[in-house]
mmCIF file of C-alpha atoms in Angstrom:
data_model
loop_
_atom_site.group_PDB
_atom_site.id
_atom_site.type_symbol
_atom_site.label_atom_id
_atom_site.label_comp_id
_atom_site.label_asym_id
_atom_site.label_seq_id
_atom_site.Cartn_x
_atom_site.Cartn_y
_atom_site.Cartn_z
ATOM 1 C CA MET A 1 -22.450 27.927 53.150
ATOM 2 C CA ASN A 2 -22.270 31.143 51.814
ATOM 3 C CA THR A 3 -24.542 31.741 48.935
ATOM 4 C CA SER A 4 -21.930 34.706 47.716
ATOM 5 C CA GLN A 5 -19.239 31.869 47.274
ATOM 6 C CA GLY A 6 -21.398 29.711 44.745
ATOM 7 C CA GLY A 7 -20.551 32.334 41.764
ATOM 8 C CA PRO A 8 -16.377 31.668 42.423
ATOM 9 C CA LEU A 9 -16.877 28.153 43.404
ATOM 10 C CA ARG A 10 -18.789 27.200 40.187
ATOM 11 C CA LEU A 11 -16.394 28.603 38.052
ATOM 12 C CA PHE A 12 -13.994 26.585 40.130
ATOM 13 C CA PHE A 13 -15.411 23.532 38.843
ATOM 14 C CA TYR A 14 -16.111 24.668 35.651
ATOM 15 C CA VAL A 15 -12.660 25.885 34.659
ATOM 16 C CA ASN A 16 -11.249 22.384 36.302
ATOM 17 C CA GLY A 17 -13.969 20.274 34.495
ATOM 18 C CA PHE A 18 -13.118 22.273 31.137
ATOM 19 C CA ILE A 19 -8.868 21.605 31.651
ATOM 20 C CA MET A 20 -9.201 18.066 32.637
ATOM 21 C CA THR A 21 -11.791 17.383 29.467
ATOM 22 C CA THR A 22 -9.262 18.956 27.489
ATOM 23 C CA ILE A 23 -6.194 17.176 28.689
ATOM 24 C CA LEU A 24 -8.432 13.943 28.499
ATOM 25 C CA ALA A 25 -9.308 14.569 24.714
ATOM 26 C CA PHE A 26 -5.252 15.254 23.732
ATOM 27 C CA ILE A 27 -4.292 11.971 25.513
ATOM 28 C CA ALA A 28 -7.506 10.096 23.486
ATOM 29 C CA ALA A 29 -5.979 11.612 20.306
ATOM 30 C CA GLY A 30 -2.391 10.788 21.361
ATOM 31 C CA ILE A 31 -3.050 7.397 21.933
ATOM 32 C CA MET A 32 -5.379 6.554 18.128
ATOM 33 C CA THR A 33 -3.083 8.213 16.408
ATOM 34 C CA THR A 34 0.301 6.790 18.070
ATOM 35 C CA TYR A 35 -1.337 3.434 17.513
ATOM 36 C CA SER A 36 -2.916 1.893 13.851
ATOM 37 C CA SER A 37 -6.161 0.031 13.826
ATOM 38 C CA PRO A 38 -8.653 0.060 12.117
ATOM 39 C CA PHE A 39 -10.832 2.238 15.230
ATOM 40 C CA THR A 40 -8.346 4.871 14.945
ATOM 41 C CA SER A 41 -10.260 8.040 14.136
ATOM 42 C CA GLU A 42 -9.090 9.980 10.982
ATOM 43 C CA THR A 43 -10.589 12.726 12.261
ATOM 44 C CA ALA A 44 -8.013 12.476 15.524
ATOM 45 C CA LYS A 45 -4.962 12.184 12.924
ATOM 46 C CA ALA A 46 -5.770 15.574 11.009
ATOM 47 C CA TRP A 47 -6.370 17.244 13.751
ATOM 48 C CA MET A 48 -3.461 16.261 15.878
ATOM 49 C CA LYS A 49 -1.265 17.157 12.461
ATOM 50 C CA ASP A 50 -2.388 20.736 11.890
ATOM 51 C CA VAL A 51 -2.905 21.418 15.468
ATOM 52 C CA ASN A 52 -0.706 24.542 16.817
ATOM 53 C CA ALA A 53 -0.269 25.507 20.362
ATOM 54 C CA ASN A 54 -0.346 28.933 20.251
ATOM 55 C CA GLN A 55 -3.868 28.657 18.547
ATOM 56 C CA LEU A 56 -4.683 26.189 21.028
ATOM 57 C CA PHE A 57 -3.370 28.860 23.802
ATOM 58 C CA MET A 58 -5.606 31.363 22.432
ATOM 59 C CA HIS A 59 -8.645 29.318 21.538
ATOM 60 C CA VAL A 60 -9.029 28.375 24.954
ATOM 61 C CA ILE A 61 -8.626 31.989 26.147
ATOM 62 C CA LYS A 62 -11.484 33.240 23.833
ATOM 63 C CA SER A 63 -13.409 30.070 25.169
ATOM 64 C CA GLU A 64 -13.470 31.615 28.918
ATOM 65 C CA ASN A 65 -13.971 35.231 27.654
ATOM 66 C CA HIS A 66 -14.862 36.742 24.327
ATOM 67 C CA ALA A 67 -13.508 40.173 25.270
ATOM 68 C CA PHE A 68 -10.276 38.895 24.514
ATOM 69 C CA PHE A 69 -11.184 39.122 20.826
ATOM 70 C CA PRO A 70 -13.911 41.801 20.213
ATOM 71 C CA ASN A 71 -13.494 42.030 16.942
ATOM 72 C CA GLN A 72 -11.228 39.340 15.447
ATOM 73 C CA LYS A 73 -12.553 36.124 14.078
ATOM 74 C CA SER A 74 -11.731 33.395 16.361
ATOM 75 C CA PRO A 75 -8.372 31.204 15.371
ATOM 76 C CA ASP A 76 -9.258 28.402 12.718
ATOM 77 C CA LEU A 77 -9.675 25.570 15.075
ATOM 78 C CA TYR A 78 -12.225 23.193 16.077
ATOM 79 C CA SER A 79 -14.554 24.215 19.080
ATOM 80 C CA ILE A 80 -14.056 21.588 21.944
ATOM 81 C CA SER A 81 -17.480 20.358 21.481
ATOM 82 C CA GLU A 82 -17.262 19.297 17.694
ATOM 83 C CA LEU A 83 -13.662 18.189 18.596
ATOM 84 C CA THR A 84 -15.588 16.113 21.042
ATOM 85 C CA PHE A 85 -17.844 14.816 18.402
ATOM 86 C CA GLU A 86 -15.585 14.070 15.895
ATOM 87 C CA LEU A 87 -12.664 12.200 17.696
ATOM 88 C CA ALA A 88 -16.123 9.850 19.168
ATOM 89 C CA THR A 89 -17.093 9.730 15.690
ATOM 90 C CA ASN A 90 -15.070 10.281 12.946
ATOM 91 C CA ILE A 91 -17.591 12.172 11.386
ATOM 92 C CA GLN A 92 -17.288 15.871 10.510
ATOM 93 C CA PRO A 93 -20.524 17.568 9.981
ATOM 94 C CA THR A 94 -19.114 19.560 7.494
ATOM 95 C CA ASP A 95 -18.439 16.850 5.215
ATOM 96 C CA ILE A 96 -21.223 14.562 4.020
ATOM 97 C CA ARG A 97 -18.790 11.973 2.833
ATOM 98 C CA THR A 98 -18.111 11.101 6.588
ATOM 99 C CA PHE A 99 -21.393 9.860 7.403
ATOM 100 C CA VAL A 100 -21.494 7.112 5.017
ATOM 101 C CA LYS A 101 -18.013 6.397 4.499
ATOM 102 C CA SER A 102 -17.704 4.116 6.883
ATOM 103 C CA GLU A 103 -20.845 2.239 6.345
ATOM 104 C CA LEU A 104 -20.595 1.953 2.555
ATOM 105 C CA PRO A 105 -17.664 0.108 1.274
ATOM 106 C CA GLY A 106 -15.070 1.285 -0.957
ATOM 107 C CA LEU A 107 -16.025 4.880 -0.501
ATOM 108 C CA SER A 108 -13.377 5.816 1.534
ATOM 109 C CA ILE A 109 -10.970 5.541 -1.439
ATOM 110 C CA TYR A 110 -12.316 9.212 -2.572
ATOM 111 C CA ASP A 111 -9.588 9.919 0.387
ATOM 112 C CA THR A 112 -6.877 9.056 -1.936
ATOM 113 C CA GLU A 113 -4.560 11.573 -3.521
ATOM 114 C CA ILE A 114 -4.504 11.620 -7.682
ATOM 115 C CA ALA A 115 -0.532 13.044 -8.442
ATOM 116 C CA VAL A 116 -0.994 12.391 -11.813
ATOM 117 C CA ALA A 117 -4.362 12.263 -13.595
ATOM 118 C CA GLY A 118 -4.413 9.957 -16.643
ATOM 119 C CA TYR A 119 -7.293 10.398 -19.348
ATOM 120 C CA GLY A 120 -10.746 10.124 -17.839
ATOM 121 C CA THR A 121 -9.024 9.576 -14.283
ATOM 122 C CA ASP A 122 -11.740 11.735 -11.658
ATOM 123 C CA LEU A 123 -13.387 10.751 -8.496
ATOM 124 C CA THR A 124 -15.322 7.743 -10.261
ATOM 125 C CA THR A 125 -12.515 5.977 -11.504
ATOM 126 C CA LEU A 126 -9.975 5.461 -8.291
ATOM 127 C CA PRO A 127 -8.553 2.212 -7.819
ATOM 128 C CA VAL A 128 -10.176 -0.259 -5.598
ATOM 129 C CA GLU A 129 -8.189 -2.325 -3.312
ATOM 130 C CA SER A 130 -10.220 -4.769 -1.509
ATOM 131 C CA ALA A 131 -10.479 -8.830 -1.790
ATOM 132 C CA PRO A 132 -13.230 -11.564 -1.466
ATOM 133 C CA PRO A 133 -12.698 -13.591 1.913
ATOM 134 C CA MET A 134 -10.537 -15.885 2.494
ATOM 135 C CA GLU A 135 -12.759 -19.145 1.819
ATOM 136 C CA VAL A 136 -13.276 -17.450 -1.497
ATOM 137 C CA LEU A 137 -9.744 -16.858 -2.426
ATOM 138 C CA LEU A 138 -8.813 -20.725 -1.486
ATOM 139 C CA GLN A 139 -11.470 -21.532 -4.538
ATOM 140 C CA GLU A 140 -9.875 -22.685 -7.715
ATOM 141 C CA ARG A 141 -11.515 -22.299 -11.072
ATOM 142 C CA ALA A 142 -11.333 -24.321 -13.989
ATOM 143 C CA ILE A 143 -8.809 -22.083 -16.554
ATOM 144 C CA ALA A 144 -10.022 -21.145 -20.114
ATOM 145 C CA LYS A 145 -7.417 -22.821 -22.036
ATOM 146 C CA GLU A 146 -8.595 -21.589 -25.067
ATOM 147 C CA LYS A 147 -7.503 -18.237 -23.983
ATOM 148 C CA LEU A 148 -4.008 -18.750 -23.072
ATOM 149 C CA GLN A 149 -2.648 -18.761 -26.758
ATOM 150 C CA SER A 150 1.023 -18.452 -26.893
ATOM 151 C CA ASP A 151 2.364 -14.688 -27.607
ATOM 152 C CA PRO A 152 4.120 -14.816 -31.042
ATOM 153 C CA GLY A 153 6.111 -12.171 -29.549
ATOM 154 C CA ASP A 154 9.220 -10.338 -31.613
ATOM 155 C CA GLY A 155 11.084 -13.000 -32.684
ATOM 156 C CA VAL A 156 13.796 -12.259 -29.881
ATOM 157 C CA THR A 157 14.983 -15.367 -27.487
ATOM 158 C CA PRO A 158 15.602 -13.369 -24.285
ATOM 159 C CA VAL A 159 19.265 -14.114 -22.541
ATOM 160 C CA VAL A 160 18.960 -14.090 -18.898
ATOM 161 C CA PRO A 161 21.463 -11.788 -17.311
ATOM 162 C CA GLY A 162 23.868 -13.592 -14.513
ATOM 163 C CA ALA A 163 22.864 -10.278 -12.625
ATOM 164 C CA LYS A 164 19.861 -9.491 -11.141
ATOM 165 C CA SER A 165 18.979 -5.701 -10.315
ATOM 166 C CA VAL A 166 14.951 -6.243 -10.510
ATOM 167 C CA PHE A 167 13.128 -7.929 -7.826
ATOM 168 C CA ILE A 168 9.301 -8.149 -9.487
ATOM 169 C CA TYR A 169 6.897 -9.957 -6.915
ATOM 170 C CA HIS A 170 3.137 -10.072 -6.297
ATOM 171 C CA THR A 171 1.621 -9.396 -2.789
ATOM 172 C CA HIS A 172 -1.946 -10.368 -4.467
ATOM 173 C CA SER A 173 -0.729 -13.376 -6.582
ATOM 174 C CA TYR A 174 -3.949 -14.246 -6.501
ATOM 175 C CA GLU A 175 -5.448 -11.063 -8.392
ATOM 176 C CA SER A 176 -6.634 -12.729 -12.149
ATOM 177 C CA PHE A 177 -8.881 -12.136 -14.735
ATOM 178 C CA ILE A 178 -12.309 -12.977 -16.017
ATOM 179 C CA PRO A 179 -11.777 -13.773 -19.492
ATOM 180 C CA LEU A 180 -9.064 -16.356 -18.618
ATOM 181 C CA LEU A 181 -11.486 -18.422 -16.189
ATOM 182 C CA GLN A 182 -14.257 -20.581 -16.795
ATOM 183 C CA GLY A 183 -17.656 -19.535 -15.830
ATOM 184 C CA ALA A 184 -16.288 -16.076 -14.340
ATOM 185 C CA LYS A 185 -18.692 -13.212 -14.430
ATOM 186 C CA SER A 186 -17.736 -10.963 -11.650
ATOM 187 C CA LYS A 187 -14.717 -9.496 -10.015
ATOM 188 C CA ASP A 188 -14.887 -11.559 -6.854
ATOM 189 C CA ASP A 189 -14.598 -14.833 -9.645
ATOM 190 C CA ALA A 190 -11.414 -13.225 -10.893
ATOM 191 C CA ILE A 191 -9.525 -15.433 -8.385
ATOM 192 C CA SER A 192 -6.528 -17.806 -9.391
ATOM 193 C CA SER A 193 -3.635 -19.529 -8.027
ATOM 194 C CA ASN A 194 -2.606 -20.777 -11.244
ATOM 195 C CA GLU A 195 0.332 -18.704 -12.432
ATOM 196 C CA LYS A 196 -1.000 -19.184 -15.726
ATOM 197 C CA VAL A 197 -4.190 -16.649 -15.219
ATOM 198 C CA ASN A 198 -3.172 -14.689 -12.198
ATOM 199 C CA VAL A 199 -1.325 -11.677 -11.983
ATOM 200 C CA ILE A 200 2.159 -14.109 -11.863
ATOM 201 C CA ALA A 201 2.038 -14.473 -15.649
ATOM 202 C CA LEU A 202 2.593 -10.685 -15.884
ATOM 203 C CA GLY A 203 5.645 -10.905 -13.715
ATOM 204 C CA LYS A 204 6.909 -13.767 -15.856
ATOM 205 C CA LYS A 205 6.103 -11.851 -19.244
ATOM 206 C CA LEU A 206 7.940 -8.712 -17.758
ATOM 207 C CA THR A 207 10.791 -10.510 -16.528
ATOM 208 C CA ASP A 208 11.503 -12.043 -20.347
ATOM 209 C CA GLU A 209 11.110 -8.598 -21.918
ATOM 210 C CA LEU A 210 13.266 -7.026 -19.160
ATOM 211 C CA ALA A 211 16.003 -9.754 -20.222
ATOM 212 C CA LYS A 212 15.685 -8.807 -23.747
ATOM 213 C CA TYR A 213 17.221 -5.600 -22.660
ATOM 214 C CA GLY A 214 19.903 -6.676 -20.705
ATOM 215 C CA ILE A 215 18.139 -6.311 -17.362
ATOM 216 C CA GLY A 216 18.305 -9.676 -14.997
ATOM 217 C CA VAL A 217 15.482 -10.155 -12.986
ATOM 218 C CA GLU A 218 14.515 -11.752 -9.726
ATOM 219 C CA HIS A 219 10.889 -13.247 -10.094
ATOM 220 C CA ASP A 220 8.961 -14.174 -6.931
ATOM 221 C CA GLN A 221 5.906 -16.582 -7.583
ATOM 222 C CA THR A 222 5.188 -17.316 -4.206
ATOM 223 C CA ASN A 223 1.602 -18.720 -3.762
ATOM 224 C CA MET A 224 0.670 -15.647 -1.358
ATOM 225 C CA THR A 225 -3.036 -17.366 -0.671
ATOM 226 C CA ALA A 226 -1.330 -20.699 0.195
ATOM 227 C CA GLU A 227 1.104 -18.671 2.327
ATOM 228 C CA LEU A 228 -1.562 -17.116 4.506
ATOM 229 C CA LYS A 229 -3.192 -19.660 4.882
ATOM 230 C CA LYS A 230 0.069 -21.776 6.055
ATOM 231 C CA LYS A 231 0.427 -19.139 8.498
ATOM 232 C CA SER A 232 -3.318 -18.900 9.630
ATOM 233 C CA TRP A 233 -3.114 -14.895 8.207
ATOM 234 C CA ASP A 234 -6.062 -13.216 6.421
ATOM 235 C CA TRP A 235 -6.035 -10.743 2.970
ATOM 236 C CA ALA A 236 -5.099 -7.576 5.031
ATOM 237 C CA SER A 237 -1.677 -9.515 6.501
ATOM 238 C CA SER A 238 -0.565 -9.765 2.533
ATOM 239 C CA TYR A 239 1.517 -6.803 3.091
ATOM 240 C CA SER A 240 3.605 -8.216 6.005
ATOM 241 C CA LEU A 241 3.510 -11.504 4.051
ATOM 242 C CA SER A 242 5.205 -10.106 0.553
ATOM 243 C CA ARG A 243 7.192 -7.867 3.055
ATOM 244 C CA GLU A 244 9.193 -10.919 4.513
ATOM 245 C CA ILE A 245 9.933 -11.613 0.797
ATOM 246 C CA VAL A 246 11.191 -8.526 0.067
ATOM 247 C CA GLU A 247 13.146 -8.558 2.842
ATOM 248 C CA ALA A 248 14.520 -12.176 2.553
ATOM 249 C CA ALA A 249 15.349 -11.116 -1.426
ATOM 250 C CA VAL A 250 17.238 -7.873 -0.317
ATOM 251 C CA ALA A 251 19.345 -10.377 2.327
ATOM 252 C CA GLU A 252 20.532 -12.733 0.157
ATOM 253 C CA ASN A 253 21.597 -10.458 -3.249
ATOM 254 C CA LYS A 254 22.170 -6.705 -2.050
ATOM 255 C CA ASN A 255 22.306 -6.119 -6.135
ATOM 256 C CA LEU A 256 18.926 -5.685 -5.895
ATOM 257 C CA SER A 257 17.869 -2.023 -6.793
ATOM 258 C CA TYR A 258 14.298 -1.566 -8.083
ATOM 259 C CA PHE A 259 11.321 -3.670 -6.634
ATOM 260 C CA ILE A 260 8.383 -4.045 -8.647
ATOM 261 C CA ASP A 261 4.991 -4.961 -7.030
ATOM 262 C CA ILE A 262 2.450 -6.121 -9.692
ATOM 263 C CA HIS A 263 -1.361 -6.116 -9.141
ATOM 264 C CA ARG A 264 -4.496 -5.676 -11.287
ATOM 265 C CA ASP A 265 -7.739 -3.905 -10.490
ATOM 266 C CA SER A 266 -11.146 -4.211 -9.623
ATOM 267 C CA LEU A 267 -12.792 -2.016 -11.815
ATOM 268 C CA SER A 268 -14.919 -2.587 -15.485
ATOM 269 C CA ARG A 269 -13.108 -3.049 -19.091
ATOM 270 C CA ASP A 270 -14.429 0.474 -20.352
ATOM 271 C CA ILE A 271 -12.107 2.270 -17.767
ATOM 272 C CA THR A 272 -8.898 -0.492 -17.636
ATOM 273 C CA THR A 273 -8.688 -0.718 -21.616
ATOM 274 C CA THR A 274 -7.424 1.853 -24.035
ATOM 275 C CA VAL A 275 -6.495 1.345 -27.893
ATOM 276 C CA ILE A 276 -3.504 3.143 -29.490
ATOM 277 C CA ASN A 277 -2.497 2.552 -33.185
ATOM 278 C CA GLN A 278 -5.014 0.106 -33.570
ATOM 279 C CA LYS A 279 -3.574 -2.056 -30.456
ATOM 280 C CA GLU A 280 -5.866 -2.547 -27.227
ATOM 281 C CA TYR A 281 -4.074 -1.931 -24.456
ATOM 282 C CA ALA A 282 -4.796 -3.094 -20.417
ATOM 283 C CA ARG A 283 -4.234 0.485 -18.574
ATOM 284 C CA LEU A 284 -1.759 1.052 -16.152
ATOM 285 C CA PHE A 285 -1.265 2.877 -13.123
ATOM 286 C CA PHE A 286 1.138 3.676 -10.115
ATOM 287 C CA ILE A 287 0.826 3.503 -6.382
ATOM 288 C CA VAL A 288 2.960 5.209 -4.304
ATOM 289 C CA GLY A 289 2.676 5.140 -0.430
ATOM 290 C CA ARG A 290 2.529 8.129 1.502
ATOM 291 C CA GLU A 291 3.335 6.913 4.775
ATOM 292 C CA ASN A 292 6.803 5.733 4.453
ATOM 293 C CA LYS A 293 10.602 7.646 4.703
ATOM 294 C CA ASN A 294 11.105 6.727 0.732
ATOM 295 C CA TYR A 295 7.710 8.486 -0.422
ATOM 296 C CA GLU A 296 9.052 11.410 -2.367
ATOM 297 C CA GLU A 297 11.626 9.768 -4.121
ATOM 298 C CA ASN A 298 9.410 6.899 -5.122
ATOM 299 C CA LEU A 299 6.594 9.565 -6.042
ATOM 300 C CA GLN A 300 9.345 11.214 -8.590
ATOM 301 C CA ILE A 301 10.067 7.899 -10.059
ATOM 302 C CA ALA A 302 6.475 6.659 -10.634
ATOM 303 C CA THR A 303 5.908 10.510 -11.838
ATOM 304 C CA GLU A 304 8.780 9.803 -14.030
ATOM 305 C CA LEU A 305 8.186 6.555 -15.889
ATOM 306 C CA ASN A 306 4.384 7.491 -16.118
ATOM 307 C CA LYS A 307 5.323 10.588 -18.375
ATOM 308 C CA LYS A 308 7.324 8.702 -20.471
ATOM 309 C CA LEU A 309 4.438 6.056 -21.109
ATOM 310 C CA GLU A 310 2.299 8.753 -21.832
ATOM 311 C CA GLU A 311 4.631 10.421 -24.274
ATOM 312 C CA ARG A 312 4.950 7.285 -26.219
ATOM 313 C CA TYR A 313 1.582 5.710 -25.259
ATOM 314 C CA PRO A 314 -1.103 8.264 -25.194
ATOM 315 C CA GLY A 315 -3.828 7.591 -22.828
ATOM 316 C CA ILE A 316 -1.854 4.246 -21.745
ATOM 317 C CA SER A 317 -1.678 5.393 -17.757
ATOM 318 C CA ARG A 318 -4.534 6.077 -15.864
ATOM 319 C CA GLY A 319 -2.336 8.086 -13.268
ATOM 320 C CA VAL A 320 -0.180 7.931 -10.334
ATOM 321 C CA PHE A 321 -2.048 7.763 -7.210
ATOM 322 C CA ILE A 322 -0.982 8.758 -3.246
ATOM 323 C CA LYS A 323 -2.631 6.531 -0.711
ATOM 324 C CA GLY A 324 -2.218 6.897 3.267
ATOM 325 C CA LYS A 325 -2.936 4.412 5.914
ATOM 326 C CA SER A 326 -6.958 5.764 5.859
ATOM 327 C CA GLU A 327 -7.518 4.335 2.328
ATOM 328 C CA GLY A 328 -5.453 1.240 2.299
ATOM 329 C CA ASN A 329 -2.283 -0.387 3.576
ATOM 330 C CA GLY A 330 -0.239 3.046 3.335
ATOM 331 C CA VAL A 331 3.529 2.085 2.973
ATOM 332 C CA TYR A 332 3.347 -0.663 0.319
ATOM 333 C CA ASN A 333 6.541 -1.916 1.651
ATOM 334 C CA GLN A 334 8.384 0.878 -0.345
ATOM 335 C CA ASP A 335 10.046 1.939 3.225
ATOM 336 C CA ILE A 336 12.484 -1.061 2.191
ATOM 337 C CA SER A 337 13.619 1.416 -0.965
ATOM 338 C CA ASN A 338 13.888 4.411 -2.625
ATOM 339 C CA ARG A 339 13.026 2.805 -6.046
ATOM 340 C CA ALA A 340 9.941 0.458 -5.002
ATOM 341 C CA LEU A 341 6.811 0.781 -7.192
ATOM 342 C CA LEU A 342 3.517 -0.759 -7.194
ATOM 343 C CA LEU A 343 2.419 -1.477 -10.603
ATOM 344 C CA GLU A 344 -1.465 -1.969 -11.594
ATOM 345 C CA VAL A 345 -1.949 -3.855 -14.947
ATOM 346 C CA GLY A 346 -5.001 -3.754 -16.319
ATOM 347 C CA GLY A 347 -8.194 -4.565 -14.804
ATOM 348 C CA VAL A 348 -10.647 -8.097 -14.535
ATOM 349 C CA GLU A 349 -11.923 -7.822 -17.450
ATOM 350 C CA ASN A 350 -8.662 -7.730 -19.764
ATOM 351 C CA ASP A 351 -7.458 -10.600 -21.741
ATOM 352 C CA LEU A 352 -4.139 -12.140 -22.279
ATOM 353 C CA THR A 353 -3.387 -10.127 -25.359
ATOM 354 C CA GLU A 354 -4.183 -6.737 -23.811
ATOM 355 C CA LEU A 355 -2.170 -7.400 -20.510
ATOM 356 C CA ASN A 356 0.873 -8.498 -22.697
ATOM 357 C CA ASN A 357 0.919 -5.465 -24.763
ATOM 358 C CA SER A 358 1.058 -3.253 -22.180
ATOM 359 C CA ILE A 359 3.720 -5.254 -20.056
ATOM 360 C CA LYS A 360 5.715 -4.937 -23.518
ATOM 361 C CA ALA A 361 5.345 -0.976 -23.554
ATOM 362 C CA PHE A 362 5.868 -1.023 -19.648
ATOM 363 C CA ALA A 363 8.935 -3.101 -20.541
ATOM 364 C CA GLU A 364 10.643 -0.789 -23.218
ATOM 365 C CA ILE A 365 10.269 2.549 -21.069
ATOM 366 C CA PHE A 366 11.169 0.959 -18.021
ATOM 367 C CA SER A 367 14.475 -0.370 -19.409
ATOM 368 C CA GLU A 368 15.381 3.282 -21.195
ATOM 369 C CA PHE A 369 14.577 5.079 -17.483
ATOM 370 C CA TYR A 370 16.728 1.941 -15.781
ATOM 371 C CA LYS A 371 19.620 2.756 -18.147
ATOM 372 C CA LYS A 372 19.542 6.367 -17.994
ATOM 373 C CA ALA A 373 19.630 6.388 -14.337
ATOM 374 C CA GLU A 374 22.711 3.493 -14.040
ATOM 375 C CA MET A 375 24.885 5.934 -16.420
ATOM 376 C CA VAL A 376 23.728 9.027 -14.280
ATOM 377 C CA ASN A 377 24.773 6.341 -11.023
ATOM 378 C CA GLY A 378 28.248 5.274 -12.946
#
């Protein structure tokens, strides 16, 4: 072989190798961003979302011949080496969180966007979405009956309306509260299938309170732990199960217009409790999924309710949080309706009195919002 041809041949193989590497990178990124899985790279998602074809072309040209940009800063795009590294490892060298996020449980919550921050809300008080293993969920603790004193109420007997327009359900029906369970000490102990001490009790309370305002509620009280076990599904499939429940309800009752999924948070009492006019309340907050067609409308409703709550009960809300698939479910069944809410009520250390106080406050504000919306819609 003539050695004078070595340079052109090397350049030929280099250029072809570069082109093939770039094509393979796009194919890999496309696959990873098309199919959601635990292995999908967040870097790939972000890069594919922001990539610009013209910038990419100019970037490739510059990488081959720097004379094209003698006095100009290179386009703001990943270098091929950086891109390959980040796609392969999901680590961004400029963001130290990505070095440890996959290794430290809970650190990924710092990707949550705070749409509206309540009093005291910062990166250390963001909601935590997690659950114990299925074997823990299946365990049952004795309830602390002495803590289940009935709410004296306001003397108004609810008259259940015939028409049901609000659907209340509980994707994590097993979420309970430490003060209501015997021997419970940690957040992982706050699990129960007993509807007197888990979030189903809050759904019942809200159903009664809304009835006082003339709003009919259909309340689903499915034992989600039992249903998951029956289907041989784990905790991660909870939203798939609750989706089936919501879709069945919609198919049966076309009058349903609002959907409220009630949860409780896992953080401590100092974060989830507040005092308003010498009365203790379990703090509320809203979760809005970013990954669905109704995102903006549902965010608007959550934001409006949050605003009204704060105006009348300053400090009762921790805010409105937006979550994508990398931080949680990302949809939360909110694609089914543009009037879907995920409401978190208190945390693992709140007692029944504090929880009921907050449910009453929410019912008051929601009923006003509901009636105003109904008037506007005729």
